[in-house]
Short mmCIF file of N, CA and C in Angstrom, two decimals:
data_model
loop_
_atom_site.label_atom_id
_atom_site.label_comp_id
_atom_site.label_asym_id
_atom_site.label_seq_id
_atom_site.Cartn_x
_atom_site.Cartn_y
_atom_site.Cartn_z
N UNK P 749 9.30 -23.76 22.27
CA UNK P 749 8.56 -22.52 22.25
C UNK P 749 9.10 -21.64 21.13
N UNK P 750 8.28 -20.78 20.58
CA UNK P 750 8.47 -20.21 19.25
C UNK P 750 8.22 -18.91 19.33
N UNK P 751 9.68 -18.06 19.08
CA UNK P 751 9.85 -16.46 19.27
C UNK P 751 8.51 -15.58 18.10
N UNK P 752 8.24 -15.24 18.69
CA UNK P 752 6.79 -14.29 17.50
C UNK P 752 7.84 -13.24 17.70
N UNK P 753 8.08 -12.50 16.17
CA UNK P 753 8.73 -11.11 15.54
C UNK P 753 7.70 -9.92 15.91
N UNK P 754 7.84 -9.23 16.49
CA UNK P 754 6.57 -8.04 16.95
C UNK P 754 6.04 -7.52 15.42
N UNK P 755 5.07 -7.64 15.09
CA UNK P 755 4.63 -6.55 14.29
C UNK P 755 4.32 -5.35 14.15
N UNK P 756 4.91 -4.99 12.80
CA UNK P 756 4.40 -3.45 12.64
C UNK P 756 3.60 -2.40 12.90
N UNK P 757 3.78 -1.56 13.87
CA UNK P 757 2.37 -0.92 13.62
C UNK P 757 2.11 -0.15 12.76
N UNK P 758 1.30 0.77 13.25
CA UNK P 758 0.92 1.53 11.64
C UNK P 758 1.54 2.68 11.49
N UNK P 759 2.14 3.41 12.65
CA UNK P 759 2.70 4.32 12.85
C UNK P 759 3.93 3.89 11.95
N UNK P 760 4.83 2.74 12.13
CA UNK P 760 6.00 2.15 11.90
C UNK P 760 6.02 2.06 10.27
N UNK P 761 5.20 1.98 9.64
CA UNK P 761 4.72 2.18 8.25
C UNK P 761 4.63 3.29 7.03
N UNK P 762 4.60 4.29 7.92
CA UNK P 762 4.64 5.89 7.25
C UNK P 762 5.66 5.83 6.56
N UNK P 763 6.82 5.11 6.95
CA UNK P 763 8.12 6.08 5.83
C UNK P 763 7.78 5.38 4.09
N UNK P 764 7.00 4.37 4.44
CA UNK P 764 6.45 3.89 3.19
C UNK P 764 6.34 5.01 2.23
N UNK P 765 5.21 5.55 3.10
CA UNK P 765 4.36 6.54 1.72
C UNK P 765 5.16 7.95 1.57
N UNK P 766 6.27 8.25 2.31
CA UNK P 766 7.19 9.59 2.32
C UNK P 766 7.36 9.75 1.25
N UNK P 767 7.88 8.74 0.45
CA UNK P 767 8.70 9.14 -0.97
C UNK P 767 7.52 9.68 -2.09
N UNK P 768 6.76 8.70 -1.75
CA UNK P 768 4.89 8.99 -2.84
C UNK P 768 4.62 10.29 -2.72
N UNK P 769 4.46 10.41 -1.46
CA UNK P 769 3.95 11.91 -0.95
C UNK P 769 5.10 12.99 -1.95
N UNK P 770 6.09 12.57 -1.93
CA UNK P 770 6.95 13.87 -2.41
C UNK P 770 7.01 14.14 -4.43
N UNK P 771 6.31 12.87 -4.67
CA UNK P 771 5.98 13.33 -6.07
C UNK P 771 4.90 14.44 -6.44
N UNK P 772 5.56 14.99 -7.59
CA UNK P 772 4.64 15.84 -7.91
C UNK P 772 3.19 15.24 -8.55
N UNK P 773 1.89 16.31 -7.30
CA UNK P 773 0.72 15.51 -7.93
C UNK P 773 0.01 14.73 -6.81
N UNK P 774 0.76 13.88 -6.53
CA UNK P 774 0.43 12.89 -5.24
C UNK P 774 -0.46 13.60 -3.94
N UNK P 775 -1.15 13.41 -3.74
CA UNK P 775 -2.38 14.05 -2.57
C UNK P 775 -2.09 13.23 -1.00
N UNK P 776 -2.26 11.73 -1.70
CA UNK P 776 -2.38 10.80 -0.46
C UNK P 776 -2.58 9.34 -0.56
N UNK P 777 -1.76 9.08 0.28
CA UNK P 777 -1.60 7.50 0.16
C UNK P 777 -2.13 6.93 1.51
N UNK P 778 -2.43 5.24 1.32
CA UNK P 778 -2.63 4.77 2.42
C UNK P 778 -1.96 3.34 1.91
N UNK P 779 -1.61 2.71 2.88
CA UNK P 779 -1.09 0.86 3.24
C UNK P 779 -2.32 0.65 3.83
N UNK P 780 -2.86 -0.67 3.08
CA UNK P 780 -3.83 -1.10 3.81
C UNK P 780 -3.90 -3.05 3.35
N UNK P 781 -4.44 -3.30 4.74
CA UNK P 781 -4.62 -5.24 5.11
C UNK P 781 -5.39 -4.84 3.36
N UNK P 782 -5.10 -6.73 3.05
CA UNK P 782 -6.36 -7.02 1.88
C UNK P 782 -7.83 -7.41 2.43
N UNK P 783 -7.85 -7.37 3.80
CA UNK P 783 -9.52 -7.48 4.14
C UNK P 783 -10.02 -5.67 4.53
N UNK P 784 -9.05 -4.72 4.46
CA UNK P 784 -9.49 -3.61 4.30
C UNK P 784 -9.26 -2.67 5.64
N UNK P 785 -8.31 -3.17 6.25
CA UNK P 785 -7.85 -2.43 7.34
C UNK P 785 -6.62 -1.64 7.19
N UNK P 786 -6.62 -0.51 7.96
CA UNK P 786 -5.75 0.40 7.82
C UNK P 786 -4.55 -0.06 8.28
N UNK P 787 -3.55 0.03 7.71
CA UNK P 787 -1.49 -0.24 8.60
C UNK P 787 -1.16 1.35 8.46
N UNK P 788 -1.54 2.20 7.52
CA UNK P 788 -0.72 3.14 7.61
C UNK P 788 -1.45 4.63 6.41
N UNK P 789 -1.06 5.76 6.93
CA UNK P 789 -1.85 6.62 6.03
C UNK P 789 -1.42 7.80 6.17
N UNK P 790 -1.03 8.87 4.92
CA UNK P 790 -0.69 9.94 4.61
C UNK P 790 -0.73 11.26 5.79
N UNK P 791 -0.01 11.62 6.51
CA UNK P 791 -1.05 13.19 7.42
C UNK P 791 -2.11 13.34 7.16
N UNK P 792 -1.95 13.36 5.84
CA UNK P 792 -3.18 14.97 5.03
C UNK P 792 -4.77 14.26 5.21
N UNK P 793 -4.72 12.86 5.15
CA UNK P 793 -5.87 12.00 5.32
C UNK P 793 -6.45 11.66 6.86
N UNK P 794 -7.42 12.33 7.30
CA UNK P 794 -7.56 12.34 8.93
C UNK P 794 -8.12 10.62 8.81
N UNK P 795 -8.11 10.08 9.53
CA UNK P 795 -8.26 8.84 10.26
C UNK P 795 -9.96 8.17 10.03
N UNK P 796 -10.96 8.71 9.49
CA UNK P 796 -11.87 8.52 9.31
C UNK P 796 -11.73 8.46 7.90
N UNK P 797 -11.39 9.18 7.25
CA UNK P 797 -11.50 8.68 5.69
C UNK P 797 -10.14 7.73 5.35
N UNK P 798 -8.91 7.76 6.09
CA UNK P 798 -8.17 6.63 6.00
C UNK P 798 -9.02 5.54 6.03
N UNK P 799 -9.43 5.06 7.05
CA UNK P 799 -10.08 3.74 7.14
C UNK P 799 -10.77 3.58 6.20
N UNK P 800 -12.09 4.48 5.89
CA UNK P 800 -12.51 4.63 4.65
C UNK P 800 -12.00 4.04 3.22
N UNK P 801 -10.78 4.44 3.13
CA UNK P 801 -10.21 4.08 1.83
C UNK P 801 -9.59 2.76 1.71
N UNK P 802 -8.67 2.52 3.19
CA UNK P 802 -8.34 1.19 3.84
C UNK P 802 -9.19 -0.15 2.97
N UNK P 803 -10.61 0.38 3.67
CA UNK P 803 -11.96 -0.77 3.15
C UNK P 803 -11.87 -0.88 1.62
N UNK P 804 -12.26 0.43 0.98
CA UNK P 804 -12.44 0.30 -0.46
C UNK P 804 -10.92 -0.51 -0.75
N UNK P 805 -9.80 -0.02 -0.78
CA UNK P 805 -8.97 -0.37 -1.44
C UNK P 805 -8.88 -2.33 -1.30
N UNK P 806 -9.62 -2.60 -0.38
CA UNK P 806 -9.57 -4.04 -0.16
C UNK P 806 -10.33 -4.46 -1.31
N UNK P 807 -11.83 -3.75 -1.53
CA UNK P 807 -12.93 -4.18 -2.49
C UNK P 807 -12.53 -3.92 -3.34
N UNK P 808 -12.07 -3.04 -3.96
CA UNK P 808 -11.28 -2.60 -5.14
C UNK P 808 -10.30 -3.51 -5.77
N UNK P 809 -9.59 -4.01 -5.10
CA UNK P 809 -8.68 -5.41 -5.72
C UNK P 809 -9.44 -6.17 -5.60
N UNK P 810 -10.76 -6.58 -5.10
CA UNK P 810 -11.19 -8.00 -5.06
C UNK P 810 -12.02 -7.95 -6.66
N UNK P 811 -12.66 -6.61 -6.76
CA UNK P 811 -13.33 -6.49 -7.89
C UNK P 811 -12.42 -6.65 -8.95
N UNK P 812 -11.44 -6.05 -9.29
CA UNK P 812 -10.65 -6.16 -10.28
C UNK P 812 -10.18 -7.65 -10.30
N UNK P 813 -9.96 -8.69 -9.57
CA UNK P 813 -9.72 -9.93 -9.59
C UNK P 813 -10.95 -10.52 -10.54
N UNK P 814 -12.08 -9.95 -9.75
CA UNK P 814 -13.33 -10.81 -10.32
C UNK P 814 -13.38 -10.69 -11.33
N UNK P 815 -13.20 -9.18 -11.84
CA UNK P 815 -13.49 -8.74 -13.44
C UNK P 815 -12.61 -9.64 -14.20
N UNK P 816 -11.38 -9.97 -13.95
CA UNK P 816 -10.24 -10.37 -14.88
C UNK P 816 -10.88 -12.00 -14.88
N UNK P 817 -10.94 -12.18 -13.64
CA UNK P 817 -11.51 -13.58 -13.54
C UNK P 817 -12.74 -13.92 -15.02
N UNK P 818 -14.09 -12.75 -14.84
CA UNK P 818 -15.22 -13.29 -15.70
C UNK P 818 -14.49 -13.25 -16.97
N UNK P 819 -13.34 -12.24 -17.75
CA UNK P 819 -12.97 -12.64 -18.66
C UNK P 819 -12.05 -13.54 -19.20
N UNK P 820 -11.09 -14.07 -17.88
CA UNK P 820 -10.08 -15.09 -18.74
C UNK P 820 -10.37 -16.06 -17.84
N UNK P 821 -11.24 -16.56 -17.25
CA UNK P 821 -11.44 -17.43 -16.60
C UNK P 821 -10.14 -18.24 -15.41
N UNK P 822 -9.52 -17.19 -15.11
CA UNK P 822 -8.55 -18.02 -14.75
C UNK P 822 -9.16 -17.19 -12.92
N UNK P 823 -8.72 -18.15 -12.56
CA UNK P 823 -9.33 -18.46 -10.71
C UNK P 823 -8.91 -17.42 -9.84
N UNK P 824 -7.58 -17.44 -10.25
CA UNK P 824 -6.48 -16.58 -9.29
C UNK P 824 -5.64 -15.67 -10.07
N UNK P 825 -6.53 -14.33 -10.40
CA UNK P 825 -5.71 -13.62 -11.31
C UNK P 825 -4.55 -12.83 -10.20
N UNK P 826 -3.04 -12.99 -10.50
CA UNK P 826 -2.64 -11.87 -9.97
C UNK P 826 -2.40 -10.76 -10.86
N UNK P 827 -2.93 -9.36 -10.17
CA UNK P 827 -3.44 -7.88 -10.35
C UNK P 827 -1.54 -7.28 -9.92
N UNK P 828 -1.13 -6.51 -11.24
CA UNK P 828 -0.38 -5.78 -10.74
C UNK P 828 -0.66 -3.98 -10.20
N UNK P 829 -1.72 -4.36 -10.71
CA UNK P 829 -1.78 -2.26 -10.34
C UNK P 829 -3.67 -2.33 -10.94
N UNK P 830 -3.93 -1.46 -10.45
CA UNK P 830 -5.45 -1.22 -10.71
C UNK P 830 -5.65 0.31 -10.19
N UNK P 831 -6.33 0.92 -11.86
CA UNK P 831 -6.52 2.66 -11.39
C UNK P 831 -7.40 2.61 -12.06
N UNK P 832 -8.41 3.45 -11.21
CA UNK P 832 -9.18 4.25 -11.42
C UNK P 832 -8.82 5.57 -11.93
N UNK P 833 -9.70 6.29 -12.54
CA UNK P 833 -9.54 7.58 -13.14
C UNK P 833 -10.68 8.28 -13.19
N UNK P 834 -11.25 10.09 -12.34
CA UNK P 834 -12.26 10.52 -12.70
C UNK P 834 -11.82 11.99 -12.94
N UNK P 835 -12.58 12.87 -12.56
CA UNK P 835 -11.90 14.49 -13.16
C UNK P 835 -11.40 14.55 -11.90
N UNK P 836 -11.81 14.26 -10.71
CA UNK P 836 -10.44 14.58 -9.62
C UNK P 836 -9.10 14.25 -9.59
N UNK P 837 -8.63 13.06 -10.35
CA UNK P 837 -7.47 12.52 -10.47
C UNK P 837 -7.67 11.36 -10.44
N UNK P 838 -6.44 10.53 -10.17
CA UNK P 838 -5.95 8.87 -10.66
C UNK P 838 -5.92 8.20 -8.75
N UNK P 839 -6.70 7.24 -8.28
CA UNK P 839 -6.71 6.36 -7.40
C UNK P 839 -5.83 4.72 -8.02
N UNK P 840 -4.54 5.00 -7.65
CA UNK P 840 -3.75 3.84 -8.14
C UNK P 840 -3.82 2.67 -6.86
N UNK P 841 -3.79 1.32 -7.24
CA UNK P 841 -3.67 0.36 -5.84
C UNK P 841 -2.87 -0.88 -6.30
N UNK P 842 -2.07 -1.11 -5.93
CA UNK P 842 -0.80 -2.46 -6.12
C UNK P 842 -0.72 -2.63 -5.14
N UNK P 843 -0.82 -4.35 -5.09
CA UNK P 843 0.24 -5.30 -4.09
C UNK P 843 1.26 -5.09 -3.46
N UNK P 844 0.96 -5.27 -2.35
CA UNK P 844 2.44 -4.29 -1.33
C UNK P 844 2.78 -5.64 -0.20
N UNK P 845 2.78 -7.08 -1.27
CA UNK P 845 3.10 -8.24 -0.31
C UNK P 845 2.35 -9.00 -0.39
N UNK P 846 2.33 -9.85 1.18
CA UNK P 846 1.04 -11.02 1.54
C UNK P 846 0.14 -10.49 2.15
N UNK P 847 -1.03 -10.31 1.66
CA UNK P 847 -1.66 -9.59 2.34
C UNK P 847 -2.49 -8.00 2.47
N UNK P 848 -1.36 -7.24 1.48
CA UNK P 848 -1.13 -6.10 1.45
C UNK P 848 -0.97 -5.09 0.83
N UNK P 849 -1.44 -3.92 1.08
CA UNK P 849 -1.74 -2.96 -0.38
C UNK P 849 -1.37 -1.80 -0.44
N UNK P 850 -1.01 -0.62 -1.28
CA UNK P 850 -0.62 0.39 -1.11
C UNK P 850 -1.57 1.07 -2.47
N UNK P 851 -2.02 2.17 -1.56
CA UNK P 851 -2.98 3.24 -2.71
C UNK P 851 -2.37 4.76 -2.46
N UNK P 852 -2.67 5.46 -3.83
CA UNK P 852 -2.23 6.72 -4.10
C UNK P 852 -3.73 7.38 -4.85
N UNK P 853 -3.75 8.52 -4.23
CA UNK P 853 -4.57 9.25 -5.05
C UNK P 853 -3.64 10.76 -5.95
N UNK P 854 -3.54 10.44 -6.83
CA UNK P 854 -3.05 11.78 -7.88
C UNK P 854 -3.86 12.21 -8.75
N UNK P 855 -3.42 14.17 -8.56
CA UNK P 855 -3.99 14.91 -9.43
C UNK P 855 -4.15 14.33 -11.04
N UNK P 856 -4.85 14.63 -11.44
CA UNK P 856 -5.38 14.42 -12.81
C UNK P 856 -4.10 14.43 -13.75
N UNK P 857 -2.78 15.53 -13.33
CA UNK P 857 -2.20 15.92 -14.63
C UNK P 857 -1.22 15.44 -13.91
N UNK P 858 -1.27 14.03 -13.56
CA UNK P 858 0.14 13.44 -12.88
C UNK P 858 0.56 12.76 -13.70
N UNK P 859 2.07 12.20 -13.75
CA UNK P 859 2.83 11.59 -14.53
C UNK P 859 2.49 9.94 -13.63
N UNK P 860 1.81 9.22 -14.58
CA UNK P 860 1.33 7.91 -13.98
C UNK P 860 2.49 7.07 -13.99
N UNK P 861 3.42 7.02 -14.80
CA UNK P 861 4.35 6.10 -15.24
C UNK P 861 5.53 6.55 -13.70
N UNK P 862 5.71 7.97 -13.66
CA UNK P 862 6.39 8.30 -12.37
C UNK P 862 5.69 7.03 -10.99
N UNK P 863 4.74 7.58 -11.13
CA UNK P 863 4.08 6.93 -9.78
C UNK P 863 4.39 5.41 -9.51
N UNK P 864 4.03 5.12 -10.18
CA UNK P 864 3.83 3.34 -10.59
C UNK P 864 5.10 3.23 -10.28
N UNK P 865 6.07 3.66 -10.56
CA UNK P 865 7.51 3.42 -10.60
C UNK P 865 7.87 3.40 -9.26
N UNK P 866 7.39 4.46 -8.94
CA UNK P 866 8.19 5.19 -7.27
C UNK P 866 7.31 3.99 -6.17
N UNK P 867 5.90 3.74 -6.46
CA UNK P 867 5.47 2.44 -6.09
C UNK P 867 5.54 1.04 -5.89
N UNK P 868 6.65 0.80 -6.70
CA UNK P 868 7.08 -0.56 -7.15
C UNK P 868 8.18 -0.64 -5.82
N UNK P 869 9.07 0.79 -6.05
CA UNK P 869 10.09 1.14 -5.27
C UNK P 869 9.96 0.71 -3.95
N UNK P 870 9.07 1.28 -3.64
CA UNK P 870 8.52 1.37 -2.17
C UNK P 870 7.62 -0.18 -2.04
N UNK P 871 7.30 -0.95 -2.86
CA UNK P 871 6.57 -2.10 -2.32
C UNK P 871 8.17 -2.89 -1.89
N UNK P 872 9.12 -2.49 -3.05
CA UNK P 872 10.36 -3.39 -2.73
C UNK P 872 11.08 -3.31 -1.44
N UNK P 873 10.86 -1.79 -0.65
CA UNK P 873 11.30 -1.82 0.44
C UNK P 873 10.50 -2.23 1.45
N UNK P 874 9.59 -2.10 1.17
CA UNK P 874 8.51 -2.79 2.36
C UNK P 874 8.86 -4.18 2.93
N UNK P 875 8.85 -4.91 1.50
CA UNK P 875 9.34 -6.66 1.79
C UNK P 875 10.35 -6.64 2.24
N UNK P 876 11.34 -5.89 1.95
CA UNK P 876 12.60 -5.82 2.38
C UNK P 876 12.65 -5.95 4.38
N UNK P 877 11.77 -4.98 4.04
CA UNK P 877 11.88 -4.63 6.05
C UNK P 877 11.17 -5.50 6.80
N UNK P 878 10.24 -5.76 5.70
CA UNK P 878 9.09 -7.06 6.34
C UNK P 878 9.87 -8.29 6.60
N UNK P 879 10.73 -8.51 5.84
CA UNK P 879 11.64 -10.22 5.99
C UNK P 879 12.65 -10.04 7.17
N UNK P 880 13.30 -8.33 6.93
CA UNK P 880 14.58 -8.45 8.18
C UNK P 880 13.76 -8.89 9.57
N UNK P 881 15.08 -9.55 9.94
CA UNK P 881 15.22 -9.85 11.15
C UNK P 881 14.43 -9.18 12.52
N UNK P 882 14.50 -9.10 13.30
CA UNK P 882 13.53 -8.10 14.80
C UNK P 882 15.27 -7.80 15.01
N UNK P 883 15.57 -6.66 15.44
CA UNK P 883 16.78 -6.48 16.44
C UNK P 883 16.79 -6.93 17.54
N UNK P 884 17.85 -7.28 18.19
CA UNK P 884 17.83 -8.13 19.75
C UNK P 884 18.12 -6.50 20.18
N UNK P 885 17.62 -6.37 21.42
CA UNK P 885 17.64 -5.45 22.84
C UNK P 885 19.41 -5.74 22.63
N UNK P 886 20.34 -4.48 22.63
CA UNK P 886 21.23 -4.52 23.59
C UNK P 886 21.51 -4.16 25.20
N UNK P 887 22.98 -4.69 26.34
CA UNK P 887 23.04 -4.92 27.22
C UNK P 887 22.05 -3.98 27.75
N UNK P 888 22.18 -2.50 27.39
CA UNK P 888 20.95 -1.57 28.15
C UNK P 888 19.43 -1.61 28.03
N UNK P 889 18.93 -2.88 26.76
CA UNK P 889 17.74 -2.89 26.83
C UNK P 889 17.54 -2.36 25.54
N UNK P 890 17.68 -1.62 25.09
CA UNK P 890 18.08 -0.75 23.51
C UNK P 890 17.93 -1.64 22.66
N UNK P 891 16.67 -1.63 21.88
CA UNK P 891 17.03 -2.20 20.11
C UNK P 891 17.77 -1.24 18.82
#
């Protein structure tokens, strides 16, 4: 018989986007599945447009795959970062794993190179927490 590691919920996910949130510029982030489901999302974003973005950010990497795809023909492009840009600001979205994605929306007059950076950061801790171990319950039951 084979121990299953509990998974994350989405709540369990937030400290992800803490650090994003605290750049200057940064509005709102979400973690989201690559079929477009929500793991995790900013306060400031109520729960209806989380999901919302959840979805896009799924279509959004699939498109950018395709695009890269029609021009270099190659099958399986991997996408490190994909932004959009309009007069509201910069919608950034990178790989946050197997599976998994992390988006930022920043003001227009944000330092992109900051972001991307502090993003990378935070995808590295994600995997990080994603691989550790489950804690065993101690004698009181306590993980």
């Amino acid at each position: 018989m084979t121990t299953r590691r509990p998974q994350p919920q989405a709540q369990d996910l937030a400290w992800v986007l803490e650090p994003l949130l605290e750049l200057p510029g940064v509005q709102h982030a979400v973690i989201a599945t690559g079929d477009g489901l929500l793991e995790g999302s900013s306060p400031g974003l109520d729960r209806a447009a989380a999901e919302r973005v959840a979805a896009m950010t799924a279509t959004l990497h699939a498109s950018a795959r395709a695009f890269t795809t029609a021009f270099t023909d190659d099958e399986s492009p991997r996408l490190q970062q994909t932004v959009v840009e309009s007069e509201q600001g910069f919608a950034i979205v990178v790989p946050a794993g197997q599976n998994t994605s992390l988006a930022v929306f920043a003001a227009p007059d944000t330092q992109l190179g900051n972001i991307a950076y502090q993003m990378q950061v935070q995808v590295a801790a994600l995997a990080r927490a994603m691989s550790a171990p489950a804690r065993e319950p101690d004698a009181a039951g306590r993980p």
